[in-house]
CSV table of C-alpha atoms and ligand atoms in Angstrom, one decimal:
chain,number,residue,atom,x,y,z
I,14,MET,CA,40.1,7.4,-45.2
I,15,VAL,CA,42.8,4.9,-46.4
I,16,SER,CA,41.6,2.8,-49.3
I,17,SER,CA,41.6,-1.0,-49.0
I,18,SER,CA,44.4,-1.3,-51.5
I,19,ASN,CA,46.6,0.7,-49.0
I,20,VAL,CA,45.4,-1.6,-46.2
I,21,SER,CA,46.8,-4.7,-47.8
I,22,THR,CA,50.1,-3.1,-48.8
I,23,PRO,CA,53.0,-4.9,-47.0
I,24,HIS,CA,55.1,-2.5,-45.1
I,25,PRO,CA,58.9,-2.4,-45.3
I,26,SER,CA,59.4,-1.6,-41.6
I,27,PHE,CA,60.1,-5.2,-40.8
I,28,SER,CA,62.9,-5.6,-43.3
I,29,GLU,CA,64.6,-2.2,-43.2
I,30,TYR,CA,64.3,-0.3,-40.0
I,31,THR,CA,64.5,3.5,-40.0
I,32,PHE,CA,63.5,5.7,-37.2
I,33,PRO,CA,60.4,7.7,-38.2
I,34,SER,CA,60.9,11.4,-37.6
I,35,HIS,CA,58.8,13.0,-40.4
I,36,ARG,CA,56.1,14.2,-38.1
I,37,LEU,CA,58.3,15.6,-35.3
I,38,ARG,CA,57.5,19.3,-34.8
I,39,ALA,CA,59.9,22.1,-34.4
I,40,LEU,CA,59.8,23.8,-31.0
I,41,GLN,CA,57.7,26.9,-31.1
I,42,ASP,CA,58.8,28.5,-27.8
I,43,GLY,CA,62.6,28.3,-27.4
I,44,ASN,CA,62.2,28.8,-23.6
I,45,LYS,CA,60.6,25.4,-23.3
I,46,THR,CA,61.9,21.9,-23.2
I,47,PRO,CA,60.7,19.8,-26.2
I,48,LEU,CA,58.8,16.8,-25.0
I,49,VAL,CA,58.3,13.5,-26.8
I,50,LEU,CA,55.7,11.0,-25.6
I,51,VAL,CA,56.1,7.3,-26.1
I,52,ALA,CA,53.3,4.8,-25.4
I,53,CYS,CA,54.5,1.1,-25.1
I,54,GLY,CA,52.0,-1.7,-25.2
I,55,SER,CA,50.5,-4.5,-27.2
I,56,PHE,CA,48.0,-2.5,-29.3
I,57,SER,CA,46.2,-5.6,-30.3
I,58,PRO,CA,44.4,-3.9,-31.8
I,59,ILE,CA,45.0,-0.2,-31.4
I,60,THR,CA,41.8,1.6,-30.2
I,61,HIS,CA,40.6,5.2,-30.2
I,62,MET,CA,41.6,5.4,-26.5
I,63,HIS,CA,45.3,4.6,-27.3
I,64,LEU,CA,45.3,7.6,-29.7
I,65,ARG,CA,43.3,9.8,-27.4
I,66,MET,CA,45.9,9.3,-24.5
I,67,PHE,CA,48.3,11.5,-26.5
I,68,GLU,CA,45.7,14.2,-26.9
I,69,MET,CA,44.9,14.1,-23.2
I,70,ALA,CA,48.6,14.4,-22.4
I,71,VAL,CA,49.0,17.4,-24.7
I,72,ASP,CA,46.1,19.2,-23.0
I,73,HIS,CA,47.6,18.4,-19.6
I,74,VAL,CA,51.0,19.9,-20.7
I,75,LYS,CA,49.3,23.0,-22.2
I,76,GLN,CA,47.2,23.6,-19.0
I,77,GLY,CA,49.7,23.0,-16.3
I,78,MET,CA,53.3,22.2,-17.4
I,79,SER,CA,54.7,25.5,-18.6
I,80,ASP,CA,58.2,24.2,-18.9
I,81,PHE,CA,57.4,21.7,-21.7
I,82,GLU,CA,56.1,21.7,-25.2
I,83,VAL,CA,55.0,18.4,-26.9
I,84,VAL,CA,56.8,18.0,-30.2
I,85,GLY,CA,56.2,14.4,-30.9
I,86,GLY,CA,54.3,11.2,-30.0
I,87,TYR,CA,55.2,7.5,-30.7
I,88,LEU,CA,53.5,4.2,-30.3
I,89,SER,CA,55.9,1.4,-29.7
I,90,PRO,CA,54.2,-2.0,-30.2
I,91,VAL,CA,55.8,-4.8,-28.2
I,92,SER,CA,57.5,-7.6,-30.1
I,93,ASP,CA,56.2,-11.2,-30.5
I,94,ARG,CA,58.6,-12.2,-27.7
I,95,TYR,CA,56.2,-10.7,-25.2
I,96,ASN,CA,54.3,-14.0,-25.5
I,97,LYS,CA,50.9,-12.7,-24.4
I,98,ALA,CA,48.0,-14.9,-25.4
I,99,GLY,CA,45.6,-13.7,-28.1
I,100,LEU,CA,47.8,-11.0,-29.7
I,101,ALA,CA,48.1,-10.6,-33.4
I,102,SER,CA,51.6,-10.8,-34.8
I,103,ALA,CA,53.9,-7.8,-34.3
I,104,ALA,CA,53.8,-7.1,-38.0
I,105,HIS,CA,50.0,-6.8,-38.0
I,106,ARG,CA,50.0,-4.7,-34.8
I,107,VAL,CA,52.6,-2.3,-36.2
I,108,ARG,CA,50.7,-2.0,-39.4
I,109,MET,CA,47.4,-1.3,-37.7
I,110,CYS,CA,49.1,1.4,-35.5
I,111,GLU,CA,50.6,3.0,-38.6
I,112,LEU,CA,47.3,3.0,-40.5
I,113,ALA,CA,45.5,4.4,-37.4
I,114,CYS,CA,48.1,7.3,-37.0
I,115,ASP,CA,47.9,8.1,-40.7
I,116,GLU,CA,44.1,8.1,-40.8
I,117,THR,CA,43.5,10.0,-37.5
I,118,SER,CA,46.4,12.2,-36.7
I,119,ASP,CA,48.9,14.7,-38.2
I,120,TRP,CA,51.6,14.2,-35.5
I,121,LEU,CA,51.5,10.6,-34.1
I,122,MET,CA,54.0,8.1,-35.4
I,123,VAL,CA,54.8,4.4,-34.9
I,124,ASP,CA,58.4,3.3,-34.0
I,125,PRO,CA,58.7,-0.3,-35.1
I,126,TRP,CA,62.2,-0.7,-33.4
I,127,GLU,CA,60.9,-2.6,-30.3
I,128,ALA,CA,58.6,-4.8,-32.4
I,129,VAL,CA,61.4,-6.0,-34.7
I,130,GLN,CA,63.9,-6.8,-32.0
I,131,PRO,CA,64.7,-10.5,-31.7
I,132,GLU,CA,64.5,-10.4,-27.9
I,133,TYR,CA,62.0,-8.7,-25.6
I,134,GLN,CA,63.1,-5.1,-24.8
I,135,PRO,CA,62.3,-3.6,-21.4
I,136,THR,CA,60.5,-0.3,-21.6
I,137,ALA,CA,63.5,1.6,-20.2
I,138,VAL,CA,65.5,0.4,-23.2
I,139,VAL,CA,62.8,1.5,-25.6
I,140,LEU,CA,62.7,5.0,-24.1
I,141,ASP,CA,66.5,5.2,-24.4
I,142,HIS,CA,66.4,4.1,-28.0
I,143,VAL,CA,63.9,7.0,-28.9
I,144,SER,CA,66.0,9.5,-27.0
I,145,HIS,CA,69.2,8.3,-28.7
I,146,GLU,CA,67.5,8.6,-32.2
I,147,ILE,CA,66.2,12.1,-31.5
I,148,ASN,CA,69.0,13.6,-29.4
I,149,HIS,CA,72.0,11.9,-30.8
I,150,ASN,CA,71.2,10.9,-34.3
I,151,LEU,CA,69.0,13.9,-35.2
I,152,GLY,CA,70.9,16.3,-32.9
I,153,GLY,CA,67.7,17.3,-31.0
I,154,ILE,CA,64.6,19.4,-31.9
I,155,PRO,CA,65.1,22.5,-33.9
I,156,TYR,CA,63.9,26.0,-32.8
I,157,PRO,CA,62.7,28.5,-33.7
I,158,PRO,CA,60.8,27.0,-36.6
I,159,LEU,CA,62.4,27.5,-40.0
I,160,SER,CA,60.3,30.0,-42.0
I,161,PRO,CA,59.0,29.1,-45.5
I,162,PRO,CA,60.0,28.1,-48.1
I,163,HIS,CA,61.6,25.2,-46.1
I,164,PRO,CA,59.1,22.3,-46.0
I,165,PRO,CA,58.5,20.8,-42.5
I,166,ALA,CA,60.2,17.6,-43.4
I,167,ASN,CA,63.5,19.5,-43.7
I,168,LEU,CA,63.3,20.5,-40.1
I,169,LEU,CA,64.5,17.2,-38.9
I,170,THR,CA,67.4,16.3,-41.1
I,171,VAL,CA,70.7,16.2,-39.3
I,172,PRO,CA,72.3,19.6,-39.2
I,173,SER,CA,75.2,19.8,-41.6
I,174,SER,CA,76.6,23.3,-41.4
I,175,ALA,CA,77.3,26.2,-39.0
I,176,THR,CA,74.2,27.9,-40.3
I,177,ALA,CA,71.9,25.0,-39.2
I,178,THR,CA,68.9,25.9,-37.0
I,179,PRO,CA,69.8,25.6,-33.3
I,180,ARG,CA,68.5,22.4,-31.6
I,181,LYS,CA,67.4,21.5,-28.1
I,182,PRO,CA,67.6,18.0,-26.6
I,183,ALA,CA,64.1,16.5,-26.1
I,184,ARG,CA,62.9,14.9,-23.0
I,185,VAL,CA,61.3,11.5,-23.7
I,186,MET,CA,58.5,10.4,-21.4
I,187,LEU,CA,56.5,7.2,-21.1
I,188,LEU,CA,52.8,7.5,-21.6
I,189,GLY,CA,50.4,4.8,-20.3
I,190,GLY,CA,47.3,4.0,-18.3
I,191,SER,CA,47.1,3.6,-14.5
I,192,ASP,CA,47.2,-0.2,-14.9
I,193,LEU,CA,50.7,0.2,-16.1
I,194,LEU,CA,51.6,2.3,-13.1
I,195,GLN,CA,50.1,-0.4,-10.8
I,196,THR,CA,52.5,-3.0,-12.2
I,197,MET,CA,55.4,-0.8,-11.2
I,198,SER,CA,55.0,-1.8,-7.5
I,199,GLN,CA,54.3,-5.4,-8.2
I,200,PRO,CA,57.3,-7.6,-7.3
I,201,GLY,CA,59.3,-9.0,-10.1
I,202,VAL,CA,57.6,-7.1,-13.0
I,203,TRP,CA,60.1,-4.2,-13.3
I,204,SER,CA,63.8,-4.2,-12.4
I,205,GLN,CA,64.7,-1.6,-9.8
I,206,SER,CA,67.3,-0.1,-12.1
I,207,ASP,CA,64.8,0.3,-14.9
I,208,LEU,CA,62.4,2.1,-12.6
I,209,ASN,CA,65.1,4.4,-11.3
I,210,HIS,CA,65.9,5.2,-14.8
I,211,ILE,CA,62.4,5.7,-16.1
I,212,LEU,CA,61.3,7.8,-13.1
I,213,GLY,CA,64.6,9.7,-12.6
I,214,THR,CA,65.7,10.3,-16.2
I,215,HIS,CA,62.6,10.1,-18.4
I,216,GLY,CA,59.3,10.6,-16.5
I,217,LEU,CA,55.8,9.3,-16.9
I,218,PHE,CA,52.4,10.4,-18.0
I,219,ILE,CA,49.7,8.3,-16.5
I,220,ILE,CA,46.1,8.3,-17.8
I,221,GLU,CA,43.5,7.4,-15.2
I,222,ARG,CA,41.9,4.0,-16.0
I,223,SER,CA,38.9,2.6,-14.2
I,224,GLY,CA,39.7,-0.4,-12.1
I,225,SER,CA,43.3,0.8,-11.5
I,226,GLY,CA,43.3,3.3,-8.7
I,227,ILE,CA,46.0,5.9,-9.1
I,228,SER,CA,46.5,6.7,-5.4
I,229,ASP,CA,47.0,3.0,-4.6
I,230,ALA,CA,49.5,2.8,-7.4
I,231,LEU,CA,51.4,6.0,-6.4
I,232,ALA,CA,51.7,5.2,-2.7
I,233,PRO,CA,54.3,2.5,-2.9
I,234,LEU,CA,56.3,4.4,-5.5
I,235,LYS,CA,56.3,7.5,-3.2
I,236,GLU,CA,57.4,5.5,-0.3
I,237,TRP,CA,60.3,4.1,-2.4
I,238,SER,CA,61.2,7.4,-3.8
I,239,ASP,CA,61.3,9.0,-0.3
I,240,ALA,CA,63.4,6.1,1.0
I,241,MET,CA,65.9,6.6,-1.9
I,242,GLY,CA,66.0,10.4,-1.1
I,243,LYS,CA,64.7,11.2,-4.7
I,244,ASN,CA,62.1,13.5,-6.2
I,245,TRP,CA,60.7,10.9,-8.6
I,246,MET,CA,57.1,11.8,-7.9
I,247,GLU,CA,57.7,15.1,-9.6
I,248,ASN,CA,58.3,13.2,-12.8
I,249,ILE,CA,54.9,11.3,-12.6
I,250,HIS,CA,52.2,13.4,-14.3
I,251,VAL,CA,48.7,12.1,-13.6
I,252,VAL,CA,46.0,12.9,-16.2
I,253,ARG,CA,42.4,12.5,-15.1
I,254,GLN,CA,39.8,11.2,-17.6
I,255,LEU,CA,37.2,13.9,-17.7
I,256,ILE,CA,35.2,11.8,-20.1
I,257,ALA,CA,35.7,8.2,-19.0
I,258,ASN,CA,36.6,5.7,-21.7
I,259,ASP,CA,36.9,2.2,-20.4
I,260,ILE,CA,37.8,0.5,-23.7
I,261,SER,CA,40.3,-2.3,-23.7
I,262,SER,CA,41.9,-4.3,-26.5
I,263,THR,CA,41.0,-7.5,-24.6
I,264,ARG,CA,37.4,-6.6,-24.8
I,265,ILE,CA,37.7,-5.7,-28.5
I,266,ARG,CA,39.3,-9.1,-29.2
I,267,GLN,CA,36.4,-10.7,-27.4
I,268,PHE,CA,33.9,-8.8,-29.5
I,269,LEU,CA,35.6,-9.8,-32.7
I,270,ARG,CA,35.7,-13.5,-31.7
I,271,GLN,CA,32.0,-13.3,-31.0
I,272,GLY,CA,31.3,-11.6,-34.3
I,273,MET,CA,30.1,-8.4,-32.6
I,274,SER,CA,30.5,-5.0,-34.0
I,275,VAL,CA,33.5,-2.8,-33.1
I,276,GLN,CA,32.4,0.1,-35.2
I,277,TYR,CA,33.2,3.5,-33.5
I,278,LEU,CA,35.6,1.9,-31.1
I,279,LEU,CA,38.5,1.6,-33.5
I,280,PRO,CA,39.6,3.7,-36.5
I,281,ASN,CA,37.7,2.5,-39.6
I,282,VAL,CA,41.0,1.6,-41.3
I,283,VAL,CA,41.9,-0.7,-38.5
I,284,ILE,CA,38.5,-2.4,-38.6
I,285,GLU,CA,38.9,-2.9,-42.4
I,286,TYR,CA,42.4,-4.3,-41.9
I,287,ILE,CA,41.2,-6.8,-39.3
I,288,ARG,CA,38.3,-7.9,-41.5
I,289,GLU,CA,40.5,-8.3,-44.6
I,290,ARG,CA,43.1,-10.3,-42.7
I,291,GLY,CA,40.6,-12.3,-40.7
I,292,LEU,CA,42.4,-11.4,-37.4
I,293,TYR,CA,41.1,-12.3,-33.9
I,294,LYS,CA,38.8,-15.1,-35.1
I,295,GLU,CA,37.8,-17.6,-32.4
I,296,VAL,CA,40.4,-20.3,-31.8
I,297,GLU,CA,39.1,-23.5,-30.4
I,298,GLY,CA,40.2,-24.2,-26.8
I,299,PHE,CA,41.8,-20.8,-26.7
I,300,LYS,CA,41.5,-18.7,-23.5
I,301,GLU,CA,42.8,-15.2,-23.0
I,302,SER,CA,44.6,-14.7,-19.8
I,303,ARG,CA,45.9,-11.4,-18.4
I,304,ALA,CA,48.2,-13.5,-16.1
I,305,SER,CA,50.1,-14.6,-19.2
I,306,SER,CA,50.7,-11.0,-20.1
I,307,MET,CA,53.9,-10.6,-18.0
I,308,PRO,CA,57.0,-10.1,-20.1
I,309,PRO,CA,60.2,-12.0,-19.6
I,310,LEU,CA,61.6,-9.6,-17.1
I,311,ARG,CA,64.6,-7.9,-15.7
I,312,ARG,CA,67.2,-6.2,-17.7
I,313,GLU,CA,70.7,-6.9,-16.4
I,314,VAL,CA,71.8,-4.3,-14.0
R,5,ATP,N1,40.8,2.8,-21.7
R,5,ATP,C1,42.0,3.1,-21.3
R,5,ATP,N2,42.2,4.1,-20.3
R,5,ATP,C2,43.5,4.4,-20.0
R,5,ATP,N3,44.6,3.8,-20.5
R,5,ATP,C3,44.5,2.9,-21.4
R,5,ATP,C4,43.2,2.5,-21.9
R,5,ATP,N4,43.4,1.6,-22.9
R,5,ATP,C5,44.7,1.3,-22.9
R,5,ATP,N5,45.4,2.1,-22.1
R,5,ATP,C6,46.8,2.2,-21.9
R,5,ATP,O1,47.5,2.1,-23.2
R,5,ATP,C7,48.7,1.5,-23.0
R,5,ATP,C8,48.9,0.4,-24.1
R,5,ATP,O2,47.7,-0.3,-24.1
R,5,ATP,P1,47.6,-1.9,-24.2
R,5,ATP,O3,48.0,-2.3,-25.6
R,5,ATP,O4,48.2,-2.6,-23.1
R,5,ATP,O5,46.0,-1.9,-24.2
R,5,ATP,P2,45.0,-2.6,-23.3
R,5,ATP,O6,43.7,-2.2,-23.7
R,5,ATP,O7,45.4,-2.5,-21.9
R,5,ATP,O8,45.4,-4.1,-23.8
R,5,ATP,P3,45.0,-5.5,-23.3
R,5,ATP,O9,43.5,-5.4,-23.0
R,5,ATP,O10,45.4,-6.4,-24.4
R,5,ATP,O11,45.8,-5.7,-22.0
R,5,ATP,C9,48.8,0.9,-21.6
R,5,ATP,O12,49.6,1.7,-20.8
R,5,ATP,C10,47.3,1.0,-21.1
R,5,ATP,O13,47.3,1.3,-19.7
R,6,NMN,N1,60.1,-4.4,-17.1
R,6,NMN,C1,59.5,-3.7,-18.0
R,6,NMN,O1,60.2,-3.0,-18.8
R,6,NMN,C2,58.0,-3.9,-18.2
R,6,NMN,C3,57.2,-4.5,-17.3
R,6,NMN,C4,55.9,-4.5,-17.5
R,6,NMN,C5,55.3,-4.0,-18.6
R,6,NMN,N2,56.1,-3.4,-19.6
R,6,NMN,C6,55.6,-2.9,-20.8
R,6,NMN,O2,54.3,-2.4,-20.6
R,6,NMN,C7,53.5,-2.7,-21.8
R,6,NMN,C8,52.3,-3.5,-21.3
R,6,NMN,O3,51.5,-3.8,-22.3
R,6,NMN,P1,50.1,-4.7,-22.1
R,6,NMN,O4,49.3,-3.9,-21.1
R,6,NMN,O5,49.5,-4.8,-23.4
R,6,NMN,O6,50.6,-6.0,-21.5
R,6,NMN,C9,54.4,-3.5,-22.7
R,6,NMN,O7,54.9,-2.6,-23.7
R,6,NMN,C10,55.5,-4.0,-21.8
R,6,NMN,O8,56.7,-4.2,-22.5
R,6,NMN,C11,57.5,-3.3,-19.4
């Protein structure tokens, strides 16, 4: 449990950006492709389900995707330029995600890069950024793991000599719920070139979400993939919710505005942060609207 003095500590990520790599794992099986999962979203606030999506994806990989091994997971909170009503500031959302990862996980990290950009960054650009940091700047994922006495943090420093551990390029995939998949066939929400890039180069892990049917969301993408003569559907990995969790941040914000308990829905440290900062209090005349959630769209082709 993080103490309340940690909760109120300002974080340097908004003044000095550095890509977090301290929790990336070395590849255990050199025959596999290292896989890094990136969840993009508002995370206002982060819930247990946002964290759990990563665990579900890891189980899915272990059970059925023998070519991959998950070596890292990142949350990428969207910037304030997303202009979605009712969100806390990006600085608060990043900090809540960091506290949640620190309290509940030994491998999840928060990349604040997207959140600190002065302009809205399409998701394809965010995935490219993570890929560039890992595969270009860090030189890939090391394998096999270095044996002690090297501490784990040393694994991911840039190789400097011919004796450096061999490294493999990581595949960076987007992780999200089926509502995100649904938006991919809504006109005007994603640019065609970004979708080509995400589906063709990166890939997608989709967690089933009630109210957002997966088959309905997949059908138009399959039609489009077929029409383009591509195998994009092979890069969409659907993860079923065996224990349904229908939590949403919108609902949490409503609870908070109404003074209701959110205990056991969010990590304790996030509840404490919200309480200390007085976030998500009722604003007179304020109405949340999902319709206002659409980002300024289209990356130039
Ligand atoms: N209960 C859930 N089941 C499946 N996916 C989820 C769930 N909650 C969030 N996600 C996914 O997590 C990603 C980031 O979540 P996001 O911040 O948009 O949360 P949200 O609960 O949908 O937020 P909001 O209610 O503010 O729209 C999205 O891809 C979303 O689909
Ligand atoms: N064109 C795009 O790149 C595009 C379109 C729609 C949503 N998204 C992303 O999906 C996420 C959606 O988050 P919310 O569900 O909280 O609105 C955000 O990170 C947003 O940037 C990206």
